[in-house]
Coordinates of C-alpha atoms in Angstrom, one line a residue:
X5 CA 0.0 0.0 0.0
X6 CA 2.9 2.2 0.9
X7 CA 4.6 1.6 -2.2
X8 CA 1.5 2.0 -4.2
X9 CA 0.7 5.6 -3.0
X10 CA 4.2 6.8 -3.1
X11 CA 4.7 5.8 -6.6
X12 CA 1.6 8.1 -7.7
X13 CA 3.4 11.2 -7.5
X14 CA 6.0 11.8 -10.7
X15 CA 9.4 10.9 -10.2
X16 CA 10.8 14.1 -11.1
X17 CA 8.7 16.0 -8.7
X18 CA 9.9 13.5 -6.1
X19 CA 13.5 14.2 -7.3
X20 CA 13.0 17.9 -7.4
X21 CA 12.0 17.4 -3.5
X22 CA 15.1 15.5 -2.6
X23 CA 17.4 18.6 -3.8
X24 CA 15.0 21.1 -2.2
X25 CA 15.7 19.4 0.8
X26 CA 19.3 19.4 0.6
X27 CA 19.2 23.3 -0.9
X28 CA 17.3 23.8 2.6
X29 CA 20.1 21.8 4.8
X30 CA 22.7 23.9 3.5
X31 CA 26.3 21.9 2.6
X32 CA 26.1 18.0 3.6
X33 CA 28.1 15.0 3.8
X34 CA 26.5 12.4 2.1
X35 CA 26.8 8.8 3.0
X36 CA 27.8 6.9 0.0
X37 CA 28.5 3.0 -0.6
X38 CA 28.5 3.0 -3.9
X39 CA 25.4 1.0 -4.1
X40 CA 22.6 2.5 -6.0
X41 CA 20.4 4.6 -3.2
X42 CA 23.3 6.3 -2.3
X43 CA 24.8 6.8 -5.6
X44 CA 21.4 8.5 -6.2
X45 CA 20.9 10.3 -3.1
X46 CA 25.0 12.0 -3.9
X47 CA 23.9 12.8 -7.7
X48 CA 20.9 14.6 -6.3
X49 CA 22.8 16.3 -3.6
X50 CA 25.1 17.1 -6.0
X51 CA 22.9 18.8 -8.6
X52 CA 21.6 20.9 -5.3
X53 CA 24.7 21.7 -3.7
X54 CA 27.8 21.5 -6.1
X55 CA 31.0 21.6 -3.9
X56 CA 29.2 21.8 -1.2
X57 CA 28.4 17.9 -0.5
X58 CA 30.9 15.9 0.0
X59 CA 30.7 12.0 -0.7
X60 CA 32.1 9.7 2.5
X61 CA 33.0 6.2 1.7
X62 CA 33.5 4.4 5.3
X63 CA 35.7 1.0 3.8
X64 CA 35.8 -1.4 6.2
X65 CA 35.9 -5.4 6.6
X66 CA 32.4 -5.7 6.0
X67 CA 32.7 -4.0 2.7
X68 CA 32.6 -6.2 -0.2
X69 CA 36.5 -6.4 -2.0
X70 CA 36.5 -3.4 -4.7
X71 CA 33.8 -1.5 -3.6
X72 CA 35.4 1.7 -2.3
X73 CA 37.7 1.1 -5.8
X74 CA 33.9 1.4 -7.4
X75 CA 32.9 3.8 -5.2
X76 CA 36.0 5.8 -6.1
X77 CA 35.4 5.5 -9.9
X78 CA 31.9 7.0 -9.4
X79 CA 32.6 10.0 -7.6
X80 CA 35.3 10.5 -10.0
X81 CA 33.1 10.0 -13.7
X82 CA 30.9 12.5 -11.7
X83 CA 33.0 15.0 -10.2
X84 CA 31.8 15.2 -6.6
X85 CA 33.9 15.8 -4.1
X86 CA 34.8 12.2 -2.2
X87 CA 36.9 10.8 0.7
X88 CA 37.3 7.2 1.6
X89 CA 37.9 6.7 4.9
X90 CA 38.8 3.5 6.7
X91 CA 37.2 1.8 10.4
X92 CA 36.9 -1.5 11.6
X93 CA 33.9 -2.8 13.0
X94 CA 35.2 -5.9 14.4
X95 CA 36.9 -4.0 16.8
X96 CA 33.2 -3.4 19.0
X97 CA 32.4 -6.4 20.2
X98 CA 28.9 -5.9 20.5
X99 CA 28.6 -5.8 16.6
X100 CA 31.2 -9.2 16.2
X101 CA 28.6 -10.5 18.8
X102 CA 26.4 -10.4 15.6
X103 CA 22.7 -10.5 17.7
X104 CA 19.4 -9.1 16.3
X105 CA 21.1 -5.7 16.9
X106 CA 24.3 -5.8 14.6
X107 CA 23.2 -2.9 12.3
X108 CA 22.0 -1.0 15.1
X109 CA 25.9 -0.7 16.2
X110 CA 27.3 -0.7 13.3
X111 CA 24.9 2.3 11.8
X112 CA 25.4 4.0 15.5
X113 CA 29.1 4.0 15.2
X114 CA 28.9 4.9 11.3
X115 CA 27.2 7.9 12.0
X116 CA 28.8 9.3 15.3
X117 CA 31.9 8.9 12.8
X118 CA 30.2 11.0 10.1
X119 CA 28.6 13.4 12.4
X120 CA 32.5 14.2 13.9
X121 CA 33.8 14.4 10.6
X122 CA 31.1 17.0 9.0
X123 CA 31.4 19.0 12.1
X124 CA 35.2 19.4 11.8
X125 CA 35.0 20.2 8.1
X126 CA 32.2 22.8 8.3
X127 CA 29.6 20.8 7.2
X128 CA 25.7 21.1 8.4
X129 CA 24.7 18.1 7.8
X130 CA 24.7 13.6 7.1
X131 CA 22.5 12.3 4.8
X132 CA 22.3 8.1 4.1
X133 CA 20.5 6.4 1.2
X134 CA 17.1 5.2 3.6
X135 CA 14.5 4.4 0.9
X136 CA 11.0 4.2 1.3
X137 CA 11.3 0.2 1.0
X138 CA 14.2 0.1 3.5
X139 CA 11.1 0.5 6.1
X140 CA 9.3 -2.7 6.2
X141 CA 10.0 -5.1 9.0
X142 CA 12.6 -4.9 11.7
X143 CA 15.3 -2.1 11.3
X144 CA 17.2 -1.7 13.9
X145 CA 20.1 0.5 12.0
X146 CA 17.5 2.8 11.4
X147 CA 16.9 3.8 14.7
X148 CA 20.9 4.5 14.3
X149 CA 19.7 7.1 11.7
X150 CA 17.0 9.2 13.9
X151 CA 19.3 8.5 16.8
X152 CA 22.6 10.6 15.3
X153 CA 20.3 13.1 13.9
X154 CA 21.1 12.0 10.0
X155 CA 18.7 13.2 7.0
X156 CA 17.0 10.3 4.9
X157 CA 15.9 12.6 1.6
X158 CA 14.6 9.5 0.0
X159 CA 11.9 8.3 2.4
X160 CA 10.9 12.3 2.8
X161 CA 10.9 12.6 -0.7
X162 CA 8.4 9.0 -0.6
X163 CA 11.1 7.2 -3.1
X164 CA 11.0 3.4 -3.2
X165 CA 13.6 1.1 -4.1
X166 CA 11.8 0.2 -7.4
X167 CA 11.8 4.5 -8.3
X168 CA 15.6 4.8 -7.0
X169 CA 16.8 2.2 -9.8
X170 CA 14.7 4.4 -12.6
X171 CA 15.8 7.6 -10.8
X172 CA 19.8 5.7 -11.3
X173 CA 18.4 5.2 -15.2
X174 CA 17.2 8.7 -15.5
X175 CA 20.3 10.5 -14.4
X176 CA 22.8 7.9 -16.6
X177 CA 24.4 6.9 -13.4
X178 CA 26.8 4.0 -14.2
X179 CA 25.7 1.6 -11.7
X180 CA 21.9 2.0 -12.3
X181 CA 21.5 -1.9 -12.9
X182 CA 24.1 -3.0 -10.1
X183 CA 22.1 -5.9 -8.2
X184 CA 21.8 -5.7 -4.2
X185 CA 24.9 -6.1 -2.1
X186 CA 24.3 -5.9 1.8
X187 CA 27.3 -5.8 3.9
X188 CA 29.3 -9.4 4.2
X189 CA 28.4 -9.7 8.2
X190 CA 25.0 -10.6 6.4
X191 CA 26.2 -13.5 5.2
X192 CA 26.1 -15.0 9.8
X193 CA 23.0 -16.1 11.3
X194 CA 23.0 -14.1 14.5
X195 CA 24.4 -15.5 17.3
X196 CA 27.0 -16.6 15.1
X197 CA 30.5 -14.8 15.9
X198 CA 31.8 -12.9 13.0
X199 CA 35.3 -12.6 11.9
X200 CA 38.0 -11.6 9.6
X201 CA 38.8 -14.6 8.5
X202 CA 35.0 -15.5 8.0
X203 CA 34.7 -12.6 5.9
X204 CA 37.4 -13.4 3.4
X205 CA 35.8 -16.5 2.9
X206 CA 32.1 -15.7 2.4
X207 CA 33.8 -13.0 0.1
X208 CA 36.0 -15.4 -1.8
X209 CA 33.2 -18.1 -1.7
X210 CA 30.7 -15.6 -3.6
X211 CA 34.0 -14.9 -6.2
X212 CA 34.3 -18.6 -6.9
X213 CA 30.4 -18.9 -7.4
X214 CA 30.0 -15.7 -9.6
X215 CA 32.9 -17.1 -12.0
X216 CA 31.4 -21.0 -12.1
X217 CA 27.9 -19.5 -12.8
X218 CA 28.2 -16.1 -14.5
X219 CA 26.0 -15.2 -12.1
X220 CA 25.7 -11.1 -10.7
X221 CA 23.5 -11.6 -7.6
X222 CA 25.3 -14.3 -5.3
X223 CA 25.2 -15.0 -1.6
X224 CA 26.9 -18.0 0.4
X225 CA 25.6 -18.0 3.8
X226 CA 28.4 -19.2 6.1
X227 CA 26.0 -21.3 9.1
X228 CA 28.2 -22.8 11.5
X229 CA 30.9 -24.0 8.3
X230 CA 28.0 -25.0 5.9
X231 CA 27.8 -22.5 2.7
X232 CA 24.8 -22.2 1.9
X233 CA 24.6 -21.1 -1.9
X234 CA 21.5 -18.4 -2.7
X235 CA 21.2 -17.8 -6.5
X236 CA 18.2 -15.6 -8.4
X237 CA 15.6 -18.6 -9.1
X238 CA 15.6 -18.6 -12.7
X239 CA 19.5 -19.9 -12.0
X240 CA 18.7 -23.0 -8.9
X241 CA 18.4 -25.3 -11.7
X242 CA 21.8 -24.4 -13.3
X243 CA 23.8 -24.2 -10.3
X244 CA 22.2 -27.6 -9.1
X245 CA 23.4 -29.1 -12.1
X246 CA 27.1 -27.7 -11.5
X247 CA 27.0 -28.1 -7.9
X248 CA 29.9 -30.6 -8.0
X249 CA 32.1 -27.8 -9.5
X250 CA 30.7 -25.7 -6.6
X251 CA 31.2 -27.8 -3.6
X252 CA 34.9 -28.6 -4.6
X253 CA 35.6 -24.7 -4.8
X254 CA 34.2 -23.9 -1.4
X255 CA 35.3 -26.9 0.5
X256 CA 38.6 -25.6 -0.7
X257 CA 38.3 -22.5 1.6
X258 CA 37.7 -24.1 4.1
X259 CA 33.5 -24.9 4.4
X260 CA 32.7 -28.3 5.2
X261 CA 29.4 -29.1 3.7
X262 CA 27.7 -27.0 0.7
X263 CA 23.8 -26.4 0.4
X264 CA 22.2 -25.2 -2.8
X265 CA 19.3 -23.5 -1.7
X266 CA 15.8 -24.9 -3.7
X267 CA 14.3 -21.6 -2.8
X268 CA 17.3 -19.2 -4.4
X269 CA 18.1 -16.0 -3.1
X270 CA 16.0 -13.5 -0.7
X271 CA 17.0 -11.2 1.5
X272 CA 17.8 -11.8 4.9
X273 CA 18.1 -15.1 4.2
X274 CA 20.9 -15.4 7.4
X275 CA 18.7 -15.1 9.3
X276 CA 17.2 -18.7 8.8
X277 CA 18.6 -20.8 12.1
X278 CA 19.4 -24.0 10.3
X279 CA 20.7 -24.4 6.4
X280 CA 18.0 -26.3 4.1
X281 CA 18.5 -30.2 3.4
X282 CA 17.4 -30.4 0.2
X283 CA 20.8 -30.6 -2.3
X284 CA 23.6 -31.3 0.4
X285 CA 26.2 -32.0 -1.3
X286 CA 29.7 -32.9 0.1

């Protein structure tokens, strides 16, 4: 229903309301990934503010490898203003915990950084990517957001995630069609401990997936040392039938079973306690 009203309005008048609001905020640091809400939000921002909004890239060891290197590229084809800037999150063990509140410390932490940072270089305010969609369910990094005081144009402005990719296709940004990609500590159940080294090899797993399958949207799901492969559905069949290619590459970093998952990728997906049992393969 949300989604339905929001979308009734014109995109451009909904755009138009995003700069507004960062003409009224005055010069702003914009939180940007590189992923396609924030790439939006900073092109808006942009065309609002010029030199006045500066682009913060927080690289860390939940950031998928290349990312800030993409992130970089953007700001550059674009010609905003950009830092990257590196911190650990590993290092608060309340976030390593991994509970039901992970993104609430991470986004806290994220944002007291930002906040320092835009008060030391004379800027008003932090803006992040929050889309209309991002409000459904459970959110607990969202309560980071209205906690550290940090503007969310895109749910004022009533954008959904379906109207920021044709908002990315409208303004020629070069990652308009880049697929979803939530931090790695996504890839734990919670309650499962994460760490470096479990990072490099959910990253790495995904890499050795994405090359067997050709496949953009990937996600190997690291519960308790069983990977458990998410693909788009249209590809289940494809990667069951080369699942013996993908169980020798992930048992080679170190995983000691490997799951194809029957229902393919969704968000979240974590957060399911126990892997499926359906296409264990060893």
């Amino acid at each position: 229903m949300i989604a339905s009203i929001a979308a009734a309005e014109p995109l451009e008048v909904k755009a138009e309301r995003v700069r507004e609001a960062f003409r009224r905020s005055g010069p702003t640091l914009v939180a940007f990934s590189g992923g396609v809400d924030s790439t939006v939000l900073a092109a808006l921002a942009h065309d609002a503010l010029g030199d006045a909004m500066l682009a913060v890239t927080a690289d860390s060891e939940t950031l998928y490898p290349g990312e800030a290197d993409e992130a970089r590229a953007i700001a550059q084809a674009r010609g905003w203003r950009h830092l990257i800037v590196r911190r650990s999150e590993l290092r608060d063990p309340a976030f390593a915990s991994n509970s039901s509140e992970r993104c609430y410390f991470c986004k806290d932490d994220l944002y007291a950084m930002l906040r320092e940072m835009a008060d030391a270089r004379g800027f008003l305010s932090v803006a992040d990517g929050t889309n209309l969609s991002d409000l459904g369910g459970d959110r607990p990094g969202y309560r980071a957001v209205a906690r550290r005081g940090v503007l969310s144009p895109l749910v004022e402005a009533r954008i959904s995630k379906a109207e920021v990719r044709a908002l990315a296709r409208q303004l020629g940004l070069q990652n308009a069609e880049k697929p979803a990609l939530a931090c790695l500590s996504s890839r734990f159940p919670h309650g499962q401990l994460i760490t470096l080294e479990g990072l490099d090899r959910v990253a790495r797993a995904e890499q050795a997936v994405r090359r067997t399958l050709g496949a953009d949207l990937v996600r190997v799901r690291d519960v308790d040392g069983t990977a458990r492969v998410e693909v788009p559905g249209d590809r289940v069949v494809e990667a069951m039938t080369r699942r013996a290619d993908l169980t020798r590459a992930l048992i080679e970093l170190g995983f000691r079973t490997v799951v194809i998952d029957p229902e393919g990728y969704r968000a979240g997906g974590a957060d399911l306690a126990a892997a499926p049992q359906a296409s264990l393969v060893r």
